[in-house]
Coordinates of C-alpha atoms and ligand atoms in Angstrom, one line a residue:
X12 CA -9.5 108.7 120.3
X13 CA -11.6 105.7 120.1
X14 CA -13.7 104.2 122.3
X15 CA -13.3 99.9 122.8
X16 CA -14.5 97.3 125.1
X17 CA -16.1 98.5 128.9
X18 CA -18.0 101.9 128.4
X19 CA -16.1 104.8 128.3
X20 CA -12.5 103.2 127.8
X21 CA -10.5 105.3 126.0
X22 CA -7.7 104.0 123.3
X23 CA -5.5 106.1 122.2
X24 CA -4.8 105.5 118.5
X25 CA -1.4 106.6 118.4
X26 CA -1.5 106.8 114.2
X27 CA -4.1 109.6 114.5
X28 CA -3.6 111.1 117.8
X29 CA -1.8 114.7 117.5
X30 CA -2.4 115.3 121.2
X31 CA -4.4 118.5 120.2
X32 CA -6.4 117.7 123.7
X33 CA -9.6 118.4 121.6
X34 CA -10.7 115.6 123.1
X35 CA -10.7 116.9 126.3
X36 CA -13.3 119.5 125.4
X37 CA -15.3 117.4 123.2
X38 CA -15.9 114.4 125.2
X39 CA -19.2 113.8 126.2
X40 CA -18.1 111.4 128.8
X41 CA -15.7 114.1 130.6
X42 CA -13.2 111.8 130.6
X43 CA -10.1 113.7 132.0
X44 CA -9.6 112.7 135.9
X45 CA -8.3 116.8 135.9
X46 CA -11.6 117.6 134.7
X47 CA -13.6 115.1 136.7
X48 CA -11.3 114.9 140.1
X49 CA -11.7 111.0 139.4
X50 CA -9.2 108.4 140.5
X51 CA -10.3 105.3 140.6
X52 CA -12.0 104.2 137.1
X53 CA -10.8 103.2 133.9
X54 CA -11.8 106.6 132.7
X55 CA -9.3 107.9 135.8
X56 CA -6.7 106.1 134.8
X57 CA -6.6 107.0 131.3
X58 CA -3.6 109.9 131.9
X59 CA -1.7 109.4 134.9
X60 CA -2.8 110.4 138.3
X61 CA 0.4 111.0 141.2
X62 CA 0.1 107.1 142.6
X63 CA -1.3 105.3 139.8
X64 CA -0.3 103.3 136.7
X65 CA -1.3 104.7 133.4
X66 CA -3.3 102.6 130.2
X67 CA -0.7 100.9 128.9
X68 CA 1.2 103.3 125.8
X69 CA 0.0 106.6 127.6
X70 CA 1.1 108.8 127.8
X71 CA 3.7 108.8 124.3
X72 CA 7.1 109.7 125.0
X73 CA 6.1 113.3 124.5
X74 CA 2.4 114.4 125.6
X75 CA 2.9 117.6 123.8
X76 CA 0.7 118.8 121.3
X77 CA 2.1 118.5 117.4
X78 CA 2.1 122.0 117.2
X79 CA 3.9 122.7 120.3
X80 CA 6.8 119.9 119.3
X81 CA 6.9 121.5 115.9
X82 CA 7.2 125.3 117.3
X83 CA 11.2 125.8 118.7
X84 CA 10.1 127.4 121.4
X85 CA 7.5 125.2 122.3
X86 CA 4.8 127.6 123.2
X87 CA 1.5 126.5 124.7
X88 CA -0.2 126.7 121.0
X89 CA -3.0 124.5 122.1
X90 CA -4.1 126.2 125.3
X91 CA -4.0 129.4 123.4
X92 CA -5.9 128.5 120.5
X93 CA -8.1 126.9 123.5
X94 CA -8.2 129.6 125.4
X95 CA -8.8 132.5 122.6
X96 CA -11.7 130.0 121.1
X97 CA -13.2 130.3 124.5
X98 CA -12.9 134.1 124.8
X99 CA -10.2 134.6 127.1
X100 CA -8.2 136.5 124.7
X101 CA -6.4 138.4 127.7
X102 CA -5.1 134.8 129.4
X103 CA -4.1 133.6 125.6
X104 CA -2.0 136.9 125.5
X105 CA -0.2 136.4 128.5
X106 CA 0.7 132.7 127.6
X107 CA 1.9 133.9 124.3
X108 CA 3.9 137.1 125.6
X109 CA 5.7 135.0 128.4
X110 CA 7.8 132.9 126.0
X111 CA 7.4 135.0 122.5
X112 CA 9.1 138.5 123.0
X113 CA 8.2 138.9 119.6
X114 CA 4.5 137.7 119.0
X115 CA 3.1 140.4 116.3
X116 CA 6.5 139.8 114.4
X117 CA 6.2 135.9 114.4
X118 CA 2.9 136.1 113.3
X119 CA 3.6 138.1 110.1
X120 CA 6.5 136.4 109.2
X121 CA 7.7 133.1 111.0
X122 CA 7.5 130.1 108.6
X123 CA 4.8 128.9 111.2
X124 CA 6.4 125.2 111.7
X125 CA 3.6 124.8 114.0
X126 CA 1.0 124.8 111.6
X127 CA 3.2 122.4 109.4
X128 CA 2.9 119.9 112.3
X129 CA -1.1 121.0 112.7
X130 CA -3.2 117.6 113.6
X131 CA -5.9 119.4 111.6
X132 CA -4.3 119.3 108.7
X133 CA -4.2 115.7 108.1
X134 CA -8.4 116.4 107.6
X135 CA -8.2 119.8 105.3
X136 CA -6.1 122.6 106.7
X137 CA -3.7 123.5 109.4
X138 CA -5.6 126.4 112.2
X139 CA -4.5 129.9 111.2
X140 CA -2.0 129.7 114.3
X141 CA 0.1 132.6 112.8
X142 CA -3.6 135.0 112.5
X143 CA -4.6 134.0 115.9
X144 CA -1.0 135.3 116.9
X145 CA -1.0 138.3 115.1
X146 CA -4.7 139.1 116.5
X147 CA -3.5 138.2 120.0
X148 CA -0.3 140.5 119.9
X149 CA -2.4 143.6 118.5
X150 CA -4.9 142.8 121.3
X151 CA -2.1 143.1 124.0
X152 CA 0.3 146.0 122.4
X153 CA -0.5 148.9 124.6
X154 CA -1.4 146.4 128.2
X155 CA 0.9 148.0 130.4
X156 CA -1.1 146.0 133.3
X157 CA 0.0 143.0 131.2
X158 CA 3.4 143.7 131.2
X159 CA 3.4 144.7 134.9
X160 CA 1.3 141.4 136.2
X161 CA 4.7 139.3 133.9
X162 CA 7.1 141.6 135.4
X163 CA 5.4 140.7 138.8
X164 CA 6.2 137.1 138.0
X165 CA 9.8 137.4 138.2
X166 CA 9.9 136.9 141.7
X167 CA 12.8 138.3 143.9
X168 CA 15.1 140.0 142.0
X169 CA 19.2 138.6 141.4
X170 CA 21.5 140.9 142.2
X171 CA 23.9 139.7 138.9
X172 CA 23.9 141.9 136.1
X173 CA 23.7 140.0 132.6
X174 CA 24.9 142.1 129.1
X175 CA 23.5 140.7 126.0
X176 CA 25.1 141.9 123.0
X177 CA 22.9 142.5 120.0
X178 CA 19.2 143.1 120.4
X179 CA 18.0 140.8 117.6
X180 CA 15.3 138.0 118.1
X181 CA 17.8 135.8 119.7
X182 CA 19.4 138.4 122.3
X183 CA 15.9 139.5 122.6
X184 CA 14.4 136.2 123.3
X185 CA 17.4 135.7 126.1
X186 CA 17.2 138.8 127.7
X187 CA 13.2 138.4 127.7
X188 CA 14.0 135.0 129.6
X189 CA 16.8 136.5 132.1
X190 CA 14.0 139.3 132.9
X191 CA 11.1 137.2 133.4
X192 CA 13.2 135.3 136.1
X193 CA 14.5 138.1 137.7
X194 CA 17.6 139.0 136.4
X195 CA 19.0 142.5 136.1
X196 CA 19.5 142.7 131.9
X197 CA 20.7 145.5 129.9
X198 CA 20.9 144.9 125.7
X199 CA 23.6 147.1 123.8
X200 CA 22.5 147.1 120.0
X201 CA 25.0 148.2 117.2
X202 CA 21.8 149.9 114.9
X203 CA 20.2 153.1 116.3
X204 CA 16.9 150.7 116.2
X205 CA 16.6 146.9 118.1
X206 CA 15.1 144.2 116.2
X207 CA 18.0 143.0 114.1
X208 CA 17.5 141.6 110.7
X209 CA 13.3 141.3 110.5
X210 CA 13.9 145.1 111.4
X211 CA 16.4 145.2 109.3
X212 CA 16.3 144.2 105.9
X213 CA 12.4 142.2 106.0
X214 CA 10.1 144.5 104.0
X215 CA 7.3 146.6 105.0
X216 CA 5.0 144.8 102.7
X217 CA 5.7 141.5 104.7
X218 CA 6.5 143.0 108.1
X219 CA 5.1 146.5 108.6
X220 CA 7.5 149.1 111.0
X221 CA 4.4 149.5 113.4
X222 CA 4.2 145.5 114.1
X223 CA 8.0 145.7 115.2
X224 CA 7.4 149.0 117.2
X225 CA 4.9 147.2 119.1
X226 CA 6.1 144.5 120.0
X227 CA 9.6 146.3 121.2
X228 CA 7.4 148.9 123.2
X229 CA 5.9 146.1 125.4
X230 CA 9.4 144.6 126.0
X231 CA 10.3 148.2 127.4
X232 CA 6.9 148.2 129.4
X233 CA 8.4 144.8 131.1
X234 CA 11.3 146.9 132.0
X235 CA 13.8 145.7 129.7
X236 CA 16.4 148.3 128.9
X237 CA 17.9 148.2 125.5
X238 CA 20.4 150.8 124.7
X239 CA 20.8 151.4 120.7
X240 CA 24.0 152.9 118.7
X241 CA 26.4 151.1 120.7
X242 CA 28.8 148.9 118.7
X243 CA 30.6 146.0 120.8
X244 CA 34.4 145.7 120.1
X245 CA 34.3 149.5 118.6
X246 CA 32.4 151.8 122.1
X247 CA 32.2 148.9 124.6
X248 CA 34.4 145.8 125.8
X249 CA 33.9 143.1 128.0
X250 CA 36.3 144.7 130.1
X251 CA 34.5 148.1 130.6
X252 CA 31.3 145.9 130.9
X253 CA 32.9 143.5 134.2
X254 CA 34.3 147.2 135.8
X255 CA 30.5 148.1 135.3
X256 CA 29.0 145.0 137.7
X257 CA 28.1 143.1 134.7
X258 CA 28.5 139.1 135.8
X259 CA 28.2 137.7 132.3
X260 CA 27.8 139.2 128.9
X261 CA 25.5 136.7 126.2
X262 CA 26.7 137.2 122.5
X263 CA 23.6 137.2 119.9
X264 CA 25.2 139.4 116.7
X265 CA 23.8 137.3 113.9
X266 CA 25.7 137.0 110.6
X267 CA 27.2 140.4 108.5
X268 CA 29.6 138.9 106.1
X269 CA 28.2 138.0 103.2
X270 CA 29.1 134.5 101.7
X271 CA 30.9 134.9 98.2
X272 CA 29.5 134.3 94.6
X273 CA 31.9 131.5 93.4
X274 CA 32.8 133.5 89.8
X275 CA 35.6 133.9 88.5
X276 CA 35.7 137.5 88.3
X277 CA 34.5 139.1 90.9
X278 CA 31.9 141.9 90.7
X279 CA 32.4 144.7 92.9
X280 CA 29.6 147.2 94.1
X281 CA 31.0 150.0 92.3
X282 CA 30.4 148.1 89.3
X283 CA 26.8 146.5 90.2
X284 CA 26.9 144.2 92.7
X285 CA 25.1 144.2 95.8
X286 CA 24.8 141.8 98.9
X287 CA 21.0 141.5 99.5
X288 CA 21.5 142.5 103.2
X289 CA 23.0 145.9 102.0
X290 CA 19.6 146.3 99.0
X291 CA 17.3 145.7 101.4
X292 CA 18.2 148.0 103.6
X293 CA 18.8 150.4 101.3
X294 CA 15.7 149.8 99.7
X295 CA 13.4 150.1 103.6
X296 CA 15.4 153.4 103.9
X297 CA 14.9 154.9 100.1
X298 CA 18.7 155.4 99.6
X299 CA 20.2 155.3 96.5
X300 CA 20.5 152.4 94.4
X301 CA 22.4 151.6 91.1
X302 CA 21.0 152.5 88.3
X303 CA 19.6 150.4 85.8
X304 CA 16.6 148.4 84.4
X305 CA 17.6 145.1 84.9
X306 CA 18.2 143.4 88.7
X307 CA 19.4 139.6 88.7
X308 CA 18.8 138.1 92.3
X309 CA 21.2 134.9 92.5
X310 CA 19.7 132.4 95.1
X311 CA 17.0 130.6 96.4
X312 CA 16.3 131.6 100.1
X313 CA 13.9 133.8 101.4
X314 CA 16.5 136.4 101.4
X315 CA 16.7 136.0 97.3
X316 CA 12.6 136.2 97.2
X317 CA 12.5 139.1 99.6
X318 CA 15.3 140.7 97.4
X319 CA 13.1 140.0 94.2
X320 CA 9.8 141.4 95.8
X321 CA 11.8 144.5 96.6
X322 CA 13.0 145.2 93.3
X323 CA 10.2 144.8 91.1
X324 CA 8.3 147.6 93.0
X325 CA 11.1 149.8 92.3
X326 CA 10.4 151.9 89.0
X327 CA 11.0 150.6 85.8
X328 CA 13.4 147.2 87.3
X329 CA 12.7 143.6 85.0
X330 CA 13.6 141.3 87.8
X331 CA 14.6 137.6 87.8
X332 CA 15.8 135.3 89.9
X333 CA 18.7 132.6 89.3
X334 CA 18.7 129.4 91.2
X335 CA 20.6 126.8 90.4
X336 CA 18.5 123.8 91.5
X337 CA 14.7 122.8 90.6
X338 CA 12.0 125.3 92.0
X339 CA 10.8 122.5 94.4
X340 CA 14.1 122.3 95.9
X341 CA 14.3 126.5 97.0
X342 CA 14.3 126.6 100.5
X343 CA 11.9 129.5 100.1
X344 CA 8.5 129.5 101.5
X345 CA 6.1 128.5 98.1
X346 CA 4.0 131.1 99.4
X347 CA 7.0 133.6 98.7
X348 CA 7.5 131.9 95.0
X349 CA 4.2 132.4 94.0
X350 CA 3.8 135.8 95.2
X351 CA 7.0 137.0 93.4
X352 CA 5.8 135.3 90.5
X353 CA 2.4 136.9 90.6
X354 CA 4.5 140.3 91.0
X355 CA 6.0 140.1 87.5
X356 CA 9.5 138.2 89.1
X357 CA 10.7 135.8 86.6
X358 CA 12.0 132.6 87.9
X359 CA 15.2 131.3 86.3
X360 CA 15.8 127.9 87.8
X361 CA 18.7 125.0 87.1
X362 CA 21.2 127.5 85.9
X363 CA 23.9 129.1 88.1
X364 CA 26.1 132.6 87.1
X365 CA 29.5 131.6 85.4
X366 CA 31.1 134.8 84.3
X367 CA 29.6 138.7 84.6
X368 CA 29.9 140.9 81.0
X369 CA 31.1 144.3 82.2
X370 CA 31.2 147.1 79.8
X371 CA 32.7 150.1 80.3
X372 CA 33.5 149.2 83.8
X373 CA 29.8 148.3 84.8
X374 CA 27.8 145.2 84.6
X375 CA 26.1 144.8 81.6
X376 CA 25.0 141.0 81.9
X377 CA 25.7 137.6 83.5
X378 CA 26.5 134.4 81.6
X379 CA 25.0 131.7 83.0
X380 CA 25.1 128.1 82.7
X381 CA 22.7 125.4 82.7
X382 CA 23.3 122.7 85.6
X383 CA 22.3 119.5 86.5
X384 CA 18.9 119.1 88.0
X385 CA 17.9 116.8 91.2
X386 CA 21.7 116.2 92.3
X387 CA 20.0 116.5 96.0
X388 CA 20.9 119.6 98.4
X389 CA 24.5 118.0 99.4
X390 CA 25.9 118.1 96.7
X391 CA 26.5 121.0 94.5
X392 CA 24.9 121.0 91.1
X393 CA 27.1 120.5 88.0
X394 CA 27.5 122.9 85.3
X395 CA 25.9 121.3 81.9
X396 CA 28.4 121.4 79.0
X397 CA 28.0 124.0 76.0
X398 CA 25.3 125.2 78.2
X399 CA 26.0 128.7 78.2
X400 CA 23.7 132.1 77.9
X401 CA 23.4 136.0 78.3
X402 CA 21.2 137.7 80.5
X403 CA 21.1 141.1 80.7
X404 CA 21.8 142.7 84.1
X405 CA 22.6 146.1 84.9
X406 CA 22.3 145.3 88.9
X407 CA 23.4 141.9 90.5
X408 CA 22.1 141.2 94.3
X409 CA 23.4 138.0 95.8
X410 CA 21.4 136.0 98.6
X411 CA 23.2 133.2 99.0
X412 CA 24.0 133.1 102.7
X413 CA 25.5 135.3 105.7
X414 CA 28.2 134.1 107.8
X415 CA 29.0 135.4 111.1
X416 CA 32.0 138.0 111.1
X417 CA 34.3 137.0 114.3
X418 CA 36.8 140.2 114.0
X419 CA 34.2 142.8 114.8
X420 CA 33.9 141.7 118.2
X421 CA 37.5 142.0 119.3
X422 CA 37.2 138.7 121.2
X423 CA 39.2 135.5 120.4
X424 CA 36.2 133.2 120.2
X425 CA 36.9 129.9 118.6
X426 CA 35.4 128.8 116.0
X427 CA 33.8 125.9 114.5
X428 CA 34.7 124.6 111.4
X429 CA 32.0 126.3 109.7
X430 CA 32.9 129.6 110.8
X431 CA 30.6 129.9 113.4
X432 CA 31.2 130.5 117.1
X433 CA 31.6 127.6 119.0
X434 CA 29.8 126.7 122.1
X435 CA 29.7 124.1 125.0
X436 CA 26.7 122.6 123.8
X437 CA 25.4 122.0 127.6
X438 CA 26.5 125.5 129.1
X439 CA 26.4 127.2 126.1
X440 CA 29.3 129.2 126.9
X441 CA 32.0 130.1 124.3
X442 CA 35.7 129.3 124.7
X443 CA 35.8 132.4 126.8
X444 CA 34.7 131.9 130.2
X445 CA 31.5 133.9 131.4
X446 CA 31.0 134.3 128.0
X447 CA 27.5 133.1 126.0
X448 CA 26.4 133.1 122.5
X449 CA 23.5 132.4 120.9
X450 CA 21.4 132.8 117.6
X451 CA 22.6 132.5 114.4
X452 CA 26.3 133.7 114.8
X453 CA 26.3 130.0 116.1
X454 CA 23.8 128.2 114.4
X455 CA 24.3 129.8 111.0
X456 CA 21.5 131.3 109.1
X457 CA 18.2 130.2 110.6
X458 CA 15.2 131.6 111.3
X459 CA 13.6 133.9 113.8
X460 CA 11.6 131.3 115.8
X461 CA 14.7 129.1 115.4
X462 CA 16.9 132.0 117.1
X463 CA 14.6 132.8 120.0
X464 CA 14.4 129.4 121.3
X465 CA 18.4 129.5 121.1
X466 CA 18.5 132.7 123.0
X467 CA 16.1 131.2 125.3
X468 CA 18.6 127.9 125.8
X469 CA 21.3 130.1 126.2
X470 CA 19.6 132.2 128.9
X471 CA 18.6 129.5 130.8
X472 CA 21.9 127.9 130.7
X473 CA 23.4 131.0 131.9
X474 CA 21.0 131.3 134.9
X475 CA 21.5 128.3 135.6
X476 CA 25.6 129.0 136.3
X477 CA 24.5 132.3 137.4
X478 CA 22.7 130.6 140.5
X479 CA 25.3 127.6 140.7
X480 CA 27.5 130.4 141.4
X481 CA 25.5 132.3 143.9
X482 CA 24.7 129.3 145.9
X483 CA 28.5 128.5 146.0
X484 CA 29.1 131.6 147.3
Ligands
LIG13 C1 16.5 139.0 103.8 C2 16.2 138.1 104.9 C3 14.9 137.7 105.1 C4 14.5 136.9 106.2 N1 13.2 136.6 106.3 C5 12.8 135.8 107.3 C6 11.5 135.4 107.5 O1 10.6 135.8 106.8 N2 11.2 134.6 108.6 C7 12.1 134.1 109.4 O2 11.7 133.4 110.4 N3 13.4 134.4 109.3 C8 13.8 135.2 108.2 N4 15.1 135.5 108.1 C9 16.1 135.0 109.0 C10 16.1 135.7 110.4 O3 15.9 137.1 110.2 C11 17.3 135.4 111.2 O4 17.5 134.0 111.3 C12 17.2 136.0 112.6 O5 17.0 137.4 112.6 C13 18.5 135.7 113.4 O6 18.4 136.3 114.7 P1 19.8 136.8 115.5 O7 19.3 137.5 116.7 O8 20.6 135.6 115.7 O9 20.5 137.8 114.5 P2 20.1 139.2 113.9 O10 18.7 139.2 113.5 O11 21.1 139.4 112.8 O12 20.4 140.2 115.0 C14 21.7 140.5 115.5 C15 21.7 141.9 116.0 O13 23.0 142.2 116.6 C16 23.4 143.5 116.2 N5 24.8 143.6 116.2 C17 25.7 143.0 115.3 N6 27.0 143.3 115.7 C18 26.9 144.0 116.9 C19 27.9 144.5 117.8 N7 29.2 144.4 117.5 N8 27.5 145.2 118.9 C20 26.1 145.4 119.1 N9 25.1 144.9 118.3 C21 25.5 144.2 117.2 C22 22.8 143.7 114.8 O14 22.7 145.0 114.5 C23 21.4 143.0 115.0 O15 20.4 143.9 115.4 C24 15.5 136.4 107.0 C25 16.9 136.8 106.9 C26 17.2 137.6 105.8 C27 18.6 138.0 105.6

């Protein structure tokens, strides 16, 4: 903020300004009216005051903080780096825990989009927003007073009964939202353990076991009751759910079906092929894997590098990955690349499977071809003619993308043309009435901040037909 004309005038330069309210500490001047109760001064008028105009170009269209526009849930990230620099780690973790039902796991492993929009950064670095996260979710774990004085919140209690189905980050982030404003909530998870896929398939040298347990254990301190080994469509309907007193039931599934490896002969699992969803998990739980030394990963997601980093700590394994763009154009974090790399993961780039070599009814190699660099993420990369070579693969995991699997459910959701569910875009509910979704069996693969903040738009949307309803009544 710069300083022009009368004393104390403030100007916003809206080139620079990344409405980190630094300012507001660091001003000599005290310039804030909320900070100085003053009305009726140039320095008063500088953000508006109930009554009075505001400098002209102030506030911007939105006063939020970068980092809080960057983050899709928009949490408070400046007051709670405020607040923890000044000590107050308690209120940091209460701000925090009241929109994140998931702080200790988005600290480990959320591409922190909020640091990517970081003010700071333009001068060296972006804050550690994803440390001071972590440090403030370990610090609040085991608060039971916490999670009482949030619960407390809620207010008067409705008397409706919502269902989420699937107690991933998005029907975790939606039934943390129905809670917190007072609505009765139950989650019915198909696994024997919530937390879908970071519980899942992420590995326990990115996202330990215990950082999950705690942040699920303070979700059951706030009351919410999750019920595990319960499969919708297979043990429970929406039929038995309505003859139980439930108003509305919130779909949040995710994607299962893998997307298929365009090849002209297919390779099946019994003769070394694997989804990455399926070696990762089998990988966290030590079950058994194909033999073999050498593990091709085809793709270029985080799923492919958390594949990769998975199978070179396995005995003995030569991984590589194939991708067939440039490595600038792998939607993987370059943190991930260079770790892998650093690993012993060797990075095959601009060359994309053609044909598997099976011997003896089991892989034995992949002929690949080279492609076209820089074609641009639309289209797909061409192959490169009398481009062709072997590499030798005994074990072939694919990461190139989940789609959600509609005939599970035993509902007839529409569907967009992409496969996904469809949704009313404003009410959020599917072609079924009462009926939510949300997360990525409607957005497609995403991310888990990216699914929280749907489960959260979904929730709210419900509530607000829940109490629409209600008041009609
Ligand atoms: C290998 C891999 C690594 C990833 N790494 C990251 C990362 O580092 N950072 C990041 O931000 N994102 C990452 N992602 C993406 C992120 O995990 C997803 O975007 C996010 O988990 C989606 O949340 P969701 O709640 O929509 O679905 P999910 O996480 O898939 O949760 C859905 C839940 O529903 C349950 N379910 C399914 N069917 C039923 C049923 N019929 N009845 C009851 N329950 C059911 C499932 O068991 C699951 O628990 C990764 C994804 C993969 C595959």
């Amino acid at each position: 903020m710069a300083v022009e004309g009368r004393l104390y005038r403030p100007v916003i330069d809206h080139e620079t300004c990344g409405r980190c309210a630094v300012c507001r500490g660091a001003c000599p001047a005290a310039l804030l009216p909320e900070q100085r109760r003053e009305t009726d001064s140039l320095r008063g008028r500088v953000f508006p005051v109930e009554g009075q105009a505001s400098v002209a170009g102030w506030p911007p269209a939105s006063t939020a903080p970068n980092c809080r526009e960057g983050c899709p849930l928009h949490q408070e990230i400046d007051q709670i780096m405020h607040l923890t620099a000044a000590g107050k780690v308690r209120e940091a973790a209460v701000l925090l825990r009241s929109r994140n039902p998931l702080p200790g796991v988005c600290g480990r492993v959320c591409p922190h989009p909020c640091a990517a929009a970081c003010t700071r950064g333009r001068v060296d670095e972006p804050l550690a927003i994803h440390l001071v996260e972590s440090f403030l979710a370990a610090a609040s774990a085991a608060d039971a007073a916490m999670a009482a004085e949030l619960r407390g919140r809620a207010g008067a209690g409705r008397r409706e009964k919502v269902a989420v189905i699937g107690g991933g980050p998005a029907g975790l982030a939606a039934a943390h939202y129905l809670l917190l404003h007072g609505c009765r909530v139950e989650v019915f998870e198909a696994d024997h353990q919530p937390g879908g896929l970071p519980a899942q398939v992420i590995p326990a040298f990115r996202l330990p076991a215990a950082t999950i347990a705690e942040d699920l254990d303070f979700l059951r301190q706030l009351g919410l009751q999750i019920h595990t080994g319960i499969r919708f469509g297979r043990e429970l309907t929406w039929e038995q759910l309505q003859q139980h007193g439930f108003a509305a039931l919130l779909l949040a599934v995710g994607t299962q079906r893998p997307r298929p490896l365009a090849m002209p002969t297919a390779v099946g699992e019994e003769n070394g092929r694997l989804d990455c969803r399926e070696f990762l998990q089998r990988c966290k739980n030590r079950e058994e894997l194909p033999p073999g030394r050498h593990i091709l990963v085809i793709g270029g997601g985080n799923a492919a590098l958390d594949a990769a980093r998975a199978a070179v700590r396995l005995p003995e394994r030569r991984v590589a990955i194939v991708y067939r763009r440039r490595r600038q154009e792998m939607p993987a974090a370059g943190e991930e690349i260079e770790q892998a790399l650093r690993e012993g993961v060797e990075l095959i780039t601009e060359a994309m499977p053609v044909q598997p070599v099976v011997k003896d009814g089991r892989l034995a190699g992949l002929v690949c071809c080279r492609t076209t660099a820089g074609t641009g993420s639309e289209t797909p990369p061409a192959l490169l003619p009398d481009s062709e070579f072997t590499l030798a693969a005994d074990l072939l995991v694919t990461a190139v993308g989940l789609q959600f699997d509609p005939t599970a459910l035993g509902l007839p959701l529409q569907l967009d043309q992409e496969g996904r569910a469809a949704v009313d875009p404003v009410t959020r509910e599917t072609s079924l009435a009462g009926v939510y979704a949300a997360g990525d069996m409607v957005s497609g693969p995403s991310t888990i901040v990216e699914a929280m903040a749907d489960g959260r738009r979904a929730a709210a949307a419900l509530l607000g037909r829940l109490r629409t309803a209600g008041e009609s009544v």
